[in-house]
């Protein structure tokens, strides 16, 4: 299914494409940009836009490694994947002068560890990864990752977890209070035992269905990204997004300029376009995350600006997922395989 | 191709003389590009060193096969034992594919028999009905199956309404659901070849058997089954092989809780593991199993032809 979704080519042939000046080829997450915004860019700059989609950072990396580098202009990797793509030499860089709107990047997202000074990437959206719980099924206290990893009877057997080892094992590590990329034997053993024990209470593993299973009621609790949770509630799921006391994952997706971009100029125009507050807000209104761009608030729909997901309490801690070194990653892979064997 | 020439049936056949290799070129190109080259690439990748986060380093190693068959503990420093993890995943997939094949045969054979024994005009209608659902994309059909059997789906609603059950049957995310999905996906691949075989069956053979006091069970066993066997074998292969690599049904209906061969391999290329040589090695092992099945079939076929 993942493969099908990924390969389902979203060929967005636009009106007047035949006469378009240039082209722009985007490699993007599924369900993450409103069509109207692509149309607006195409009309404003007379550019023919095409877009393919992926469903995980690792799938993006795999596609670029397998020879797609050079066919896309921009992609939208998450924080740690920007770091990895940079290490792999897959990113081009630009000067702030090439992006007139570079100054619109919020100060706190300017000097990020994965791209200091923002020379290869710009903020797209940021949000959190935690879980949501169906309040008609469970009405007790919801403030802990224990609802997923040591669930109460009401939720047992009705939990969906994300089908990516990075997110699921990071949340499990937060629950246990062990550091990410730990190579400590006792800690890894505890992590392995925790997920192996919890699996009996989990109904399914799924990332692209994370929202749908909550809406349909197949799952009564599920790990989910903040914007997806807000969308699920808008679609009628009686759910609450939980900010766990143990902490949650914070992430930021970024538009990067790829190396060997066939249409570098249009890529920069597109990045500059996305840094316009009005356009960044259009993405936020659609995806229901947060923009990382100055001046978006006046363009935001009130239900998005005021949603619980967009307004975490000040005492909740969020961590970025760390890319682990190879010798440690092997052990996390082994735990994941063990979990699904 | 050259077979027509010795008979000298027509002057036109001369143009084929001596042109055999050239006329076979498209076939060889097809086999070379779509069969030999991909398998060779896979074979080569399976003995290369893995590059961290996907990709390969051009150094020969058997590490991928070692990982498949030998277990050295979570930290890689224990004495090697047999690794049951991947063998277990393969066995589960083979078992599920086998069960799906048996189920398809049990339902598919009577279905094909029924259709083949209808009057010729009605037969095409029945065949049409069998194929109609398959005009719809497999993904859509699998998701629809999930809608049907979920806790709040029509099946459970009906059973609750009829008072047959008190609480909804938990069908989604079970092995039963996976089997149902495989069975539903591949049933026509069983029905159609068996139908083709039964349609050619000469029913006077059955009458002759009855005249010689064979009961219907004996007729089925000694007369019908041997005659339609090629259709059954073809149907079984057509169901077994795609079921073995199926990942839609396990992921959507089974909840992706356990790796199938297909999802294990996918994880090596698209997941965090990024271990291309291991994915290639697992694919080679899968290919070997499928080849073994097909070779057994081919041998059984040639034996059958000789007798």
Coordinates of C-alpha atoms in Angstrom, one line a residue:
Chain A
X1 CA 0.0 0.0 0.0
X2 CA 2.8 2.3 0.9
X3 CA 4.4 1.7 -2.4
X4 CA 1.2 2.3 -4.3
X5 CA 0.7 5.6 -2.5
X6 CA 4.2 6.7 -3.1
X7 CA 4.3 5.8 -6.7
X8 CA 0.9 7.1 -7.5
X9 CA 2.2 9.9 -9.5
X10 CA 0.4 13.1 -8.9
X11 CA 0.9 14.7 -12.3
X12 CA -0.4 18.1 -11.8
X13 CA -0.7 19.3 -15.3
X14 CA -1.9 22.9 -15.1
X15 CA -4.0 25.1 -17.2
X16 CA -1.9 26.7 -19.9
X17 CA 0.9 24.3 -19.3
X18 CA 1.7 24.1 -22.9
X19 CA 2.8 27.7 -23.0
X20 CA 4.5 27.8 -19.6
X21 CA 7.9 29.5 -19.4
X22 CA 9.6 26.9 -17.3
X23 CA 9.2 23.9 -15.1
X24 CA 9.3 23.0 -11.5
X25 CA 9.5 19.5 -10.1
X26 CA 8.6 18.9 -6.5
X27 CA 9.1 15.8 -4.4
X28 CA 6.7 16.2 -1.4
X29 CA 4.9 14.3 1.3
X30 CA 1.4 13.1 0.5
X31 CA -1.6 15.3 1.4
X32 CA 0.6 18.2 2.5
X33 CA 0.1 21.1 0.1
X34 CA -3.2 22.6 -1.2
X35 CA -3.7 22.4 -4.9
X36 CA -4.8 26.0 -5.1
X37 CA -1.4 27.1 -3.9
X38 CA 0.4 25.2 -6.6
X39 CA -2.0 26.7 -9.1
X40 CA -1.4 30.1 -7.8
X41 CA 2.4 29.7 -8.1
X42 CA 2.0 28.3 -11.6
X43 CA -0.1 31.2 -12.7
X44 CA 2.0 33.9 -11.0
X45 CA 5.3 32.7 -12.5
X46 CA 4.1 31.0 -15.6
X47 CA 5.7 27.7 -14.5
X48 CA 4.5 24.2 -15.2
X49 CA 4.5 22.4 -11.8
X50 CA 4.7 18.6 -11.3
X51 CA 4.8 16.8 -8.0
X52 CA 5.5 13.3 -6.8
X53 CA 4.8 12.2 -3.3
X54 CA 6.6 10.0 -0.6
X55 CA 5.4 8.8 2.7
X56 CA 8.4 8.7 4.9
X57 CA 11.8 10.5 5.2
X58 CA 13.5 7.2 4.6
X59 CA 11.5 6.6 1.4
X60 CA 12.6 10.1 0.2
X61 CA 16.3 9.2 0.8
X62 CA 15.9 5.8 -0.8
X63 CA 14.4 7.4 -4.0
X64 CA 17.2 10.0 -4.2
X65 CA 19.9 7.4 -3.7
X66 CA 18.3 5.2 -6.3
X67 CA 19.0 7.8 -9.0
X68 CA 16.2 10.3 -8.7
X69 CA 18.6 13.1 -7.7
X70 CA 18.8 15.4 -10.7
X71 CA 15.1 15.0 -11.6
X72 CA 13.6 17.0 -8.8
X73 CA 14.2 20.7 -7.9
X74 CA 13.0 20.8 -4.4
X75 CA 12.0 18.2 -1.7
X76 CA 10.5 18.5 1.7
X77 CA 12.6 16.4 4.2
X78 CA 12.1 16.5 8.0
X79 CA 14.8 18.0 10.3
X80 CA 17.1 15.0 10.8
X81 CA 16.8 14.1 7.1
X82 CA 18.0 17.6 6.1
X83 CA 21.1 16.7 8.1
X84 CA 21.5 13.3 6.4
X85 CA 20.9 14.7 2.9
X86 CA 23.6 17.3 3.6
X87 CA 26.0 14.7 4.8
X88 CA 25.2 12.7 1.6
X89 CA 26.0 15.8 -0.5
X90 CA 22.6 15.9 -2.0
X91 CA 21.8 19.5 -1.2
X92 CA 22.6 22.7 -3.1
X93 CA 23.0 25.9 -1.2
X94 CA 21.9 29.5 -1.8
X95 CA 22.8 32.9 -0.4
X96 CA 20.2 34.9 1.5
X97 CA 20.3 37.5 -1.3
X98 CA 18.9 34.9 -3.7
X99 CA 15.8 34.6 -1.5
X100 CA 14.4 38.1 -1.0
X101 CA 12.0 36.7 1.7
X102 CA 14.8 35.0 3.7
X103 CA 14.2 37.6 6.4
X104 CA 10.7 36.3 6.9
X105 CA 12.0 33.1 8.6
X106 CA 11.2 33.2 12.3
X107 CA 14.4 33.9 14.3
X108 CA 14.2 30.7 16.3
X109 CA 14.1 28.6 13.1
X110 CA 17.0 30.4 11.5
X111 CA 20.0 28.9 13.2
X112 CA 18.8 25.4 13.5
X113 CA 21.4 22.6 14.1
X114 CA 20.5 20.8 10.9
X115 CA 21.1 23.8 8.7
X116 CA 22.8 26.7 10.5
X117 CA 22.0 30.0 8.9
X118 CA 19.5 28.4 6.5
X119 CA 21.7 28.1 3.4
X120 CA 20.1 25.0 1.9
X121 CA 16.6 24.9 3.4
X122 CA 13.7 27.0 4.5
X123 CA 11.0 26.1 7.1
X124 CA 7.9 24.5 5.6
X125 CA 5.8 23.5 8.6
X126 CA 6.6 22.3 12.1
X127 CA 4.5 20.3 14.5
X128 CA 4.7 17.4 17.0
X129 CA 4.2 13.7 17.1
X130 CA 2.4 12.2 20.0
X131 CA -0.9 10.3 20.2
X132 CA -4.6 11.0 20.2
X133 CA -7.2 9.1 22.3
X134 CA -10.9 8.6 21.7
X135 CA -12.7 10.3 24.6
X136 CA -15.9 8.2 24.1
X137 CA -13.9 5.1 24.7
X138 CA -11.6 6.3 27.4
X139 CA -12.4 9.1 29.8
X140 CA -9.6 8.8 32.4
X141 CA -6.6 11.0 32.7
X142 CA -4.7 11.4 29.5
X143 CA -1.3 12.8 30.1
X144 CA 1.1 9.9 29.6
X145 CA 2.6 7.8 26.9
X146 CA 1.7 4.9 29.1
X147 CA -1.7 5.0 27.4
X148 CA 0.1 3.6 24.4
X149 CA 2.9 1.5 25.9
X150 CA 1.1 0.2 29.0
X151 CA -2.6 0.8 28.0
X152 CA -5.6 0.6 30.4
X153 CA -8.2 -2.1 29.6
X154 CA -10.5 0.3 27.7
X155 CA -7.8 0.9 25.1
X156 CA -6.1 -2.5 25.0
X157 CA -6.3 -4.1 21.6
X158 CA -7.5 -0.8 20.0
X159 CA -4.3 1.0 19.4
X160 CA -2.6 2.0 16.2
X161 CA 1.1 2.9 16.2
X162 CA 3.1 4.6 13.5
X163 CA 4.8 2.0 11.2
X164 CA 8.2 3.7 11.3
X165 CA 10.8 2.6 13.7
X166 CA 12.2 6.1 14.2
X167 CA 9.0 7.6 15.6
X168 CA 7.7 4.6 17.5
X169 CA 11.0 3.7 19.2
X170 CA 11.7 7.4 20.0
X171 CA 8.4 7.8 21.8
X172 CA 9.1 4.5 23.6
X173 CA 12.5 5.8 24.7
X174 CA 10.8 9.0 26.0
X175 CA 8.4 6.8 28.0
X176 CA 11.3 4.9 29.5
X177 CA 13.3 8.1 30.0
X178 CA 16.3 6.8 28.2
X179 CA 18.3 9.0 25.8
X180 CA 17.9 8.6 22.0
X181 CA 20.5 6.6 20.2
X182 CA 21.5 5.0 23.5
X183 CA 23.9 2.1 23.1
X184 CA 23.6 1.0 26.7
X185 CA 22.8 -2.7 26.8
X186 CA 20.4 -2.5 29.8
X187 CA 18.5 0.4 28.3
X188 CA 18.2 -1.3 24.8
X189 CA 17.1 -4.5 26.5
X190 CA 14.4 -2.5 28.4
X191 CA 13.3 -0.8 25.2
X192 CA 13.0 -4.1 23.4
X193 CA 11.1 -5.6 26.3
X194 CA 8.7 -2.6 26.5
X195 CA 7.7 -2.7 22.8
X196 CA 7.5 -6.5 22.7
X197 CA 5.2 -6.5 25.7
X198 CA 3.1 -3.6 24.4
X199 CA 2.6 -5.2 21.0
X200 CA 0.0 -7.6 22.3
X201 CA -2.2 -4.6 23.1
X202 CA -1.7 -3.0 19.7
X203 CA -4.2 -3.5 16.9
X204 CA -2.2 -2.3 14.0
X205 CA 0.9 -0.6 12.6
X206 CA 0.1 2.2 10.1
X207 CA 1.4 5.6 9.2
X208 CA -0.7 6.7 6.2
X209 CA -3.8 5.3 7.8
X210 CA -3.1 7.0 11.2
X211 CA -5.9 9.5 10.7
X212 CA -8.4 7.2 9.1
X213 CA -8.4 4.5 11.8
X214 CA -9.2 7.1 14.4
X215 CA -12.1 8.5 12.3
X216 CA -13.5 5.1 11.5
X217 CA -13.2 3.9 15.1
X218 CA -11.0 1.0 14.2
X219 CA -8.5 2.4 16.7
X220 CA -9.5 4.1 20.0
X221 CA -6.0 5.5 20.5
X222 CA -3.2 6.1 18.0
X223 CA 0.1 7.7 17.5
X224 CA -0.3 10.6 15.2
X225 CA 1.1 13.9 13.9
X226 CA -0.5 17.0 15.5
X227 CA -2.1 18.3 12.2
X228 CA -3.5 14.9 11.4
X229 CA -5.1 14.8 14.8
X230 CA -6.8 18.1 14.2
X231 CA -8.0 16.9 10.8
X232 CA -9.3 13.7 12.3
X233 CA -11.3 15.7 14.8
X234 CA -12.6 17.9 12.1
X235 CA -13.8 14.8 10.3
X236 CA -15.8 13.8 13.3
X237 CA -13.5 11.7 15.5
X238 CA -14.2 12.4 19.2
X239 CA -10.5 12.5 20.0
X240 CA -8.1 14.5 22.2
X241 CA -4.5 15.1 21.2
X242 CA -2.4 14.3 24.2
X243 CA 0.7 16.3 25.3
X244 CA 2.5 13.6 27.4
X245 CA 4.4 14.5 30.6
X246 CA 7.3 12.3 29.4
X247 CA 7.7 14.6 26.3
X248 CA 6.9 14.3 22.7
X249 CA 8.6 14.5 19.3
X250 CA 8.9 17.9 17.7
X251 CA 9.8 18.0 14.0
X252 CA 10.1 20.5 11.3
X253 CA 9.7 19.8 7.6
X254 CA 11.8 22.0 5.3
X255 CA 11.9 22.8 1.7
X256 CA 15.4 22.0 0.4
X257 CA 17.2 23.0 -2.8
X258 CA 18.4 19.7 -4.3
X259 CA 21.8 19.3 -5.9
X260 CA 21.6 19.2 -9.7
X261 CA 18.2 20.7 -9.7
X262 CA 17.1 21.0 -13.4
X263 CA 15.3 24.3 -12.7
X264 CA 17.3 26.0 -10.0
X265 CA 15.8 29.4 -10.7
X266 CA 12.2 28.3 -10.4
X267 CA 13.1 26.3 -7.3
X268 CA 14.3 29.5 -5.6
X269 CA 11.2 31.4 -6.8
X270 CA 9.1 28.6 -5.3
X271 CA 11.0 28.7 -2.0
X272 CA 10.7 32.5 -1.9
X273 CA 7.0 32.2 -2.7
X274 CA 6.5 29.8 0.2
X275 CA 8.1 32.4 2.5
X276 CA 5.4 34.9 1.8
X277 CA 3.2 35.0 5.0
X278 CA 0.0 34.6 3.0
X279 CA 1.3 31.5 1.2
X280 CA 2.8 29.9 4.3
X281 CA -0.5 30.5 6.0
X282 CA -2.3 28.8 3.2
X283 CA -0.2 25.6 3.8
X284 CA -0.9 25.9 7.6
X285 CA -4.6 26.3 7.0
X286 CA -4.5 23.1 4.9
X287 CA -2.1 20.9 6.9
X288 CA -3.0 22.4 10.3
X289 CA 0.6 22.5 11.6
X290 CA 2.6 25.7 12.2
X291 CA 4.6 27.8 9.7
X292 CA 7.8 29.0 11.1
X293 CA 7.4 32.2 9.0
X294 CA 6.9 35.7 10.4
X295 CA 3.5 37.5 9.9
X296 CA 1.3 34.5 9.2
X297 CA -1.1 35.0 12.0
X298 CA -3.4 37.5 10.3
X299 CA -4.0 35.0 7.5
X300 CA -4.7 32.0 9.7
X301 CA -8.2 30.5 9.9
X302 CA -9.3 30.8 13.6
X303 CA -10.0 27.1 14.0
X304 CA -6.4 26.4 13.0
X305 CA -4.9 29.1 15.0
X306 CA -6.8 28.1 18.1
X307 CA -6.7 24.3 17.8
X308 CA -5.4 22.5 20.8
X309 CA -2.7 20.8 18.6
X310 CA -1.3 24.2 17.6
X311 CA -1.1 25.4 21.2
X312 CA 0.9 23.0 23.3
X313 CA 1.0 23.8 27.0
X314 CA 4.2 25.6 28.0
X315 CA 5.5 22.9 30.2
X316 CA 5.5 20.1 27.6
X317 CA 9.0 19.2 26.3
X318 CA 9.6 18.4 22.7
X319 CA 12.7 16.7 21.3
X320 CA 13.9 16.4 17.7
X321 CA 14.6 12.8 16.5
X322 CA 18.3 12.2 16.4
X323 CA 20.0 10.4 13.5
X324 CA 21.9 7.6 15.2
X325 CA 25.4 6.5 14.2
X326 CA 25.6 3.3 12.1
X327 CA 26.7 0.9 14.9
X328 CA 23.8 2.1 17.1
X329 CA 21.2 2.2 14.3
X330 CA 21.8 -1.5 13.6
X331 CA 20.6 -2.3 17.1
X332 CA 17.4 -0.2 16.7
X333 CA 16.8 -2.0 13.4
X334 CA 17.2 -5.3 15.1
X335 CA 14.7 -4.3 17.8
X336 CA 12.2 -3.3 15.1
X337 CA 12.6 -6.5 13.2
X338 CA 12.3 -8.4 16.4
X339 CA 9.1 -6.6 17.1
X340 CA 7.6 -7.4 13.7
X341 CA 9.0 -10.9 13.2
Chain B
X1 CA 9.1 -21.0 -36.7
X2 CA 11.5 -22.9 -38.9
X3 CA 9.0 -25.8 -38.6
X4 CA 7.1 -24.7 -41.7
X5 CA 10.1 -24.8 -44.0
X6 CA 10.7 -28.5 -44.2
X7 CA 7.1 -29.1 -45.3
X8 CA 7.6 -26.6 -48.1
X9 CA 4.0 -25.6 -47.6
X10 CA 4.4 -22.3 -49.3
X11 CA 7.1 -20.3 -51.1
X12 CA 6.6 -17.5 -48.6
X13 CA 8.1 -19.6 -45.8
X14 CA 11.5 -19.4 -47.4
X15 CA 11.9 -15.9 -46.1
X16 CA 12.2 -17.5 -42.6
X17 CA 15.0 -19.8 -43.6
X18 CA 18.2 -18.9 -41.8
X19 CA 16.6 -15.9 -40.2
X20 CA 15.8 -17.8 -37.0
X21 CA 18.2 -16.0 -34.7
X22 CA 17.3 -12.6 -36.0
X23 CA 13.6 -13.3 -35.6
X24 CA 14.1 -14.4 -32.1
X25 CA 15.8 -11.2 -31.2
X26 CA 12.8 -9.5 -29.7
X27 CA 12.3 -12.5 -27.4
X28 CA 15.9 -12.5 -26.3
X29 CA 15.8 -8.7 -25.8
X30 CA 12.7 -9.1 -23.7
X31 CA 14.1 -11.9 -21.6
X32 CA 17.4 -10.1 -21.3
X33 CA 16.1 -6.7 -20.3
X34 CA 13.2 -7.7 -18.1
X35 CA 14.3 -11.0 -16.7
X36 CA 18.1 -11.6 -16.7
X37 CA 19.3 -8.1 -16.1
X38 CA 17.2 -7.4 -13.0
X39 CA 18.0 -10.8 -11.5
X40 CA 21.7 -10.3 -12.1
X41 CA 21.6 -6.8 -10.5
X42 CA 19.8 -8.3 -7.5
X43 CA 22.3 -11.2 -7.3
X44 CA 25.3 -8.8 -7.4
X45 CA 23.8 -6.4 -4.9
X46 CA 23.2 -9.2 -2.5
X47 CA 26.9 -9.9 -2.2
X48 CA 28.0 -6.3 -1.8
X49 CA 28.8 -4.4 1.4
X50 CA 25.9 -2.3 2.6
X51 CA 26.3 1.5 2.8
X52 CA 24.8 3.1 5.8
X53 CA 21.2 4.4 5.1
X54 CA 20.9 2.7 1.7
X55 CA 23.2 2.1 -1.2
X56 CA 26.1 -0.3 -1.6
X57 CA 29.9 -0.2 -1.4
X58 CA 31.6 -2.3 -4.1
X59 CA 33.2 -4.8 -1.8
X60 CA 32.3 -8.5 -1.9
X61 CA 30.8 -9.9 1.3
X62 CA 28.4 -12.6 2.3
X63 CA 27.2 -10.5 5.2
X64 CA 23.6 -10.3 3.9
X65 CA 23.3 -14.1 3.8
X66 CA 25.0 -14.4 7.1
X67 CA 22.5 -12.0 8.6
X68 CA 19.6 -14.1 7.1
X69 CA 20.8 -17.4 8.4
X70 CA 22.9 -16.7 11.5
X71 CA 21.9 -15.1 14.8
X72 CA 24.7 -13.3 16.7
X73 CA 22.6 -11.7 19.3
X74 CA 21.3 -8.1 19.6
X75 CA 24.9 -6.8 20.0
X76 CA 26.5 -9.0 17.5
X77 CA 29.0 -10.6 19.8
X78 CA 27.4 -13.9 20.7
X79 CA 28.5 -17.2 19.1
X80 CA 26.4 -17.7 15.9
X81 CA 23.2 -19.8 16.1
X82 CA 20.6 -20.5 13.5
X83 CA 18.6 -17.3 12.9
X84 CA 15.0 -18.2 13.0
X85 CA 13.6 -14.7 12.6
X86 CA 13.7 -14.5 8.8
X87 CA 13.0 -18.2 8.2
X88 CA 10.0 -17.7 10.4
X89 CA 8.8 -14.7 8.3
X90 CA 9.3 -16.7 5.1
X91 CA 7.5 -19.7 6.6
X92 CA 4.6 -17.6 7.7
X93 CA 4.3 -16.1 4.2
X94 CA 4.5 -19.6 2.5
X95 CA 2.0 -21.0 4.9
X96 CA -0.5 -18.1 4.2
X97 CA 0.0 -18.4 0.5
X98 CA -0.5 -22.1 0.6
X99 CA -3.6 -21.8 2.6
X100 CA -5.0 -19.2 0.3
X101 CA -4.2 -21.5 -2.6
X102 CA -6.1 -24.4 -1.0
X103 CA -9.1 -22.2 -0.2
X104 CA -9.2 -20.8 -3.8
X105 CA -9.0 -24.4 -5.1
X106 CA -11.9 -25.6 -2.8
X107 CA -14.1 -22.8 -4.0
X108 CA -12.7 -22.3 -7.4
X109 CA -13.0 -25.8 -8.7
X110 CA -16.7 -26.2 -8.1
X111 CA -17.2 -22.7 -9.5
X112 CA -15.3 -23.5 -12.6
X113 CA -17.1 -26.8 -13.0
X114 CA -20.5 -25.1 -12.6
X115 CA -19.7 -22.5 -15.3
X116 CA -18.2 -25.0 -17.7
X117 CA -21.4 -27.2 -17.5
X118 CA -23.8 -24.3 -18.3
X119 CA -25.1 -23.9 -21.9
X120 CA -22.5 -22.1 -24.1
X121 CA -24.5 -18.9 -24.3
X122 CA -24.8 -18.5 -20.5
X123 CA -21.2 -19.4 -19.8
X124 CA -19.8 -16.1 -21.1
X125 CA -22.2 -14.3 -18.8
X126 CA -20.9 -16.2 -15.8
X127 CA -17.3 -15.6 -16.8
X128 CA -18.1 -11.9 -17.2
X129 CA -19.6 -11.9 -13.6
X130 CA -16.4 -13.5 -12.3
X131 CA -14.2 -10.9 -13.8
X132 CA -16.3 -7.8 -13.2
X133 CA -14.8 -7.0 -9.7
X134 CA -11.3 -7.2 -11.2
X135 CA -11.9 -4.1 -13.2
X136 CA -11.5 -2.3 -10.0
X137 CA -8.0 -1.6 -8.6
X138 CA -6.7 -4.1 -6.1
X139 CA -6.0 -1.4 -3.5
X140 CA -9.6 -0.2 -3.7
X141 CA -11.0 -3.8 -3.4
X142 CA -8.8 -4.5 -0.4
X143 CA -9.9 -1.3 1.4
X144 CA -13.5 -2.1 0.6
X145 CA -13.1 -5.5 2.2
X146 CA -11.9 -3.7 5.3
X147 CA -15.0 -1.5 5.3
X148 CA -17.2 -4.6 5.1
X149 CA -15.7 -6.5 8.0
X150 CA -14.7 -3.8 10.4
X151 CA -16.4 -3.6 13.9
X152 CA -18.9 -1.0 12.7
X153 CA -19.2 -2.4 9.1
X154 CA -22.3 -3.8 7.4
X155 CA -21.4 -7.5 8.2
X156 CA -21.2 -6.8 12.0
X157 CA -24.2 -4.4 11.9
X158 CA -26.3 -7.1 10.2
X159 CA -25.2 -9.9 12.6
X160 CA -26.0 -7.6 15.6
X161 CA -29.3 -6.6 14.1
X162 CA -30.3 -10.2 13.5
X163 CA -29.4 -11.0 17.1
X164 CA -26.8 -13.7 16.1
X165 CA -24.0 -12.0 18.1
X166 CA -24.0 -9.5 21.0
X167 CA -20.7 -7.8 20.5
X168 CA -19.1 -7.1 17.1
X169 CA -16.8 -9.8 15.7
X170 CA -13.2 -8.5 15.8
X171 CA -12.3 -9.5 12.2
X172 CA -10.1 -6.6 11.0
X173 CA -6.3 -7.0 11.9
X174 CA -6.5 -10.8 12.2
X175 CA -5.0 -13.6 10.1
X176 CA -8.6 -14.4 9.1
X177 CA -8.9 -11.0 7.4
X178 CA -5.6 -11.5 5.6
X179 CA -6.7 -14.9 4.3
X180 CA -10.0 -13.4 3.2
X181 CA -8.2 -10.7 1.4
X182 CA -5.8 -13.1 -0.4
X183 CA -8.7 -15.5 -1.2
X184 CA -10.8 -12.7 -2.6
X185 CA -7.9 -11.1 -4.6
X186 CA -6.7 -14.2 -6.4
X187 CA -9.8 -16.4 -6.8
X188 CA -10.3 -15.7 -10.5
X189 CA -6.7 -16.8 -11.2
X190 CA -7.9 -20.2 -10.0
X191 CA -11.3 -20.3 -11.6
X192 CA -10.2 -19.2 -15.1
X193 CA -7.5 -21.9 -15.9
X194 CA -9.6 -24.7 -14.3
X195 CA -12.6 -23.5 -16.4
X196 CA -10.5 -23.6 -19.5
X197 CA -9.5 -27.2 -18.7
X198 CA -13.0 -28.4 -17.7
X199 CA -14.5 -26.8 -20.9
X200 CA -12.4 -29.1 -23.0
X201 CA -13.3 -32.1 -20.9
X202 CA -15.2 -34.7 -22.9
X203 CA -18.3 -35.6 -20.9
X204 CA -18.8 -38.9 -22.7
X205 CA -15.9 -40.1 -20.5
X206 CA -18.0 -39.6 -17.5
X207 CA -20.9 -41.4 -19.2
X208 CA -18.5 -44.3 -20.0
X209 CA -17.4 -44.4 -16.4
X210 CA -21.0 -44.5 -15.2
X211 CA -21.7 -47.3 -17.7
X212 CA -18.9 -49.2 -16.1
X213 CA -20.4 -48.8 -12.6
X214 CA -18.0 -46.1 -11.3
X215 CA -19.6 -44.0 -8.6
X216 CA -19.3 -40.3 -9.0
X217 CA -16.4 -40.1 -6.5
X218 CA -14.4 -42.6 -8.4
X219 CA -15.2 -40.8 -11.7
X220 CA -13.9 -37.6 -10.2
X221 CA -10.8 -39.1 -8.8
X222 CA -9.8 -41.4 -11.7
X223 CA -11.2 -39.6 -14.8
X224 CA -11.9 -36.0 -14.2
X225 CA -9.1 -34.9 -12.0
X226 CA -6.3 -36.3 -14.2
X227 CA -7.8 -34.7 -17.2
X228 CA -8.2 -31.2 -15.7
X229 CA -5.0 -31.4 -13.7
X230 CA -3.0 -29.0 -15.9
X231 CA -5.7 -26.4 -15.2
X232 CA -5.6 -27.0 -11.5
X233 CA -1.8 -26.8 -11.4
X234 CA -1.7 -23.6 -13.4
X235 CA -4.4 -22.1 -11.1
X236 CA -2.5 -23.1 -8.0
X237 CA 0.7 -21.5 -9.3
X238 CA -1.1 -18.3 -10.3
X239 CA -2.6 -18.0 -6.8
X240 CA 0.4 -19.1 -4.8
X241 CA 3.1 -17.0 -6.4
X242 CA 1.4 -13.6 -6.1
X243 CA 0.1 -14.5 -2.6
X244 CA 3.7 -15.1 -1.5
X245 CA 4.7 -11.6 -2.2
X246 CA 1.4 -10.0 -1.3
X247 CA 1.7 -7.0 1.0
X248 CA -1.6 -5.1 0.5
X249 CA -3.8 -7.6 2.4
X250 CA -1.3 -8.1 5.3
X251 CA -0.9 -4.4 5.7
X252 CA -4.5 -3.2 5.3
X253 CA -6.4 -6.2 6.6
X254 CA -3.8 -7.6 9.0
X255 CA -2.7 -4.3 10.5
X256 CA 1.0 -4.8 9.4
X257 CA 1.7 -6.3 12.8
X258 CA 4.1 -8.9 11.4
X259 CA 6.5 -8.8 8.5
X260 CA 5.5 -10.7 5.4
X261 CA 8.2 -11.5 2.8
X262 CA 7.1 -8.5 0.8
X263 CA 7.1 -6.0 3.7
X264 CA 10.4 -7.3 5.1
X265 CA 12.1 -6.6 1.7
X266 CA 10.4 -3.2 1.4
X267 CA 11.7 -2.2 4.8
X268 CA 15.2 -2.9 3.7
X269 CA 14.9 -0.4 0.8
X270 CA 12.4 2.2 2.1
X271 CA 12.6 1.9 5.9
X272 CA 15.1 3.2 8.5
X273 CA 17.2 0.0 8.1
X274 CA 18.3 1.0 4.5
X275 CA 20.0 -2.4 4.0
X276 CA 20.0 -2.9 0.3
X277 CA 22.2 -6.0 0.2
X278 CA 20.0 -7.7 2.8
X279 CA 16.9 -6.8 0.8
X280 CA 18.5 -8.2 -2.3
X281 CA 19.6 -11.4 -0.5
X282 CA 16.1 -11.9 0.8
X283 CA 14.7 -11.4 -2.7
X284 CA 17.2 -13.9 -4.1
X285 CA 16.1 -16.5 -1.5
X286 CA 12.5 -15.8 -2.3
X287 CA 13.2 -16.2 -6.0
X288 CA 14.9 -19.5 -5.4
X289 CA 11.8 -20.8 -3.6
X290 CA 9.5 -19.7 -6.4
X291 CA 11.9 -21.2 -9.0
X292 CA 11.9 -24.5 -7.1
X293 CA 8.1 -24.6 -7.2
X294 CA 8.0 -23.8 -10.9
X295 CA 10.7 -26.4 -11.7
X296 CA 8.8 -29.1 -9.8
X297 CA 5.8 -28.1 -11.9
X298 CA 7.7 -28.2 -15.1
X299 CA 9.1 -31.7 -14.3
X300 CA 5.6 -33.0 -13.4
X301 CA 4.3 -31.5 -16.7
X302 CA 6.9 -33.2 -18.9
X303 CA 6.4 -36.5 -17.1
X304 CA 2.7 -36.1 -17.7
X305 CA 3.3 -35.5 -21.4
X306 CA 5.4 -38.6 -21.8
X307 CA 2.8 -41.0 -20.4

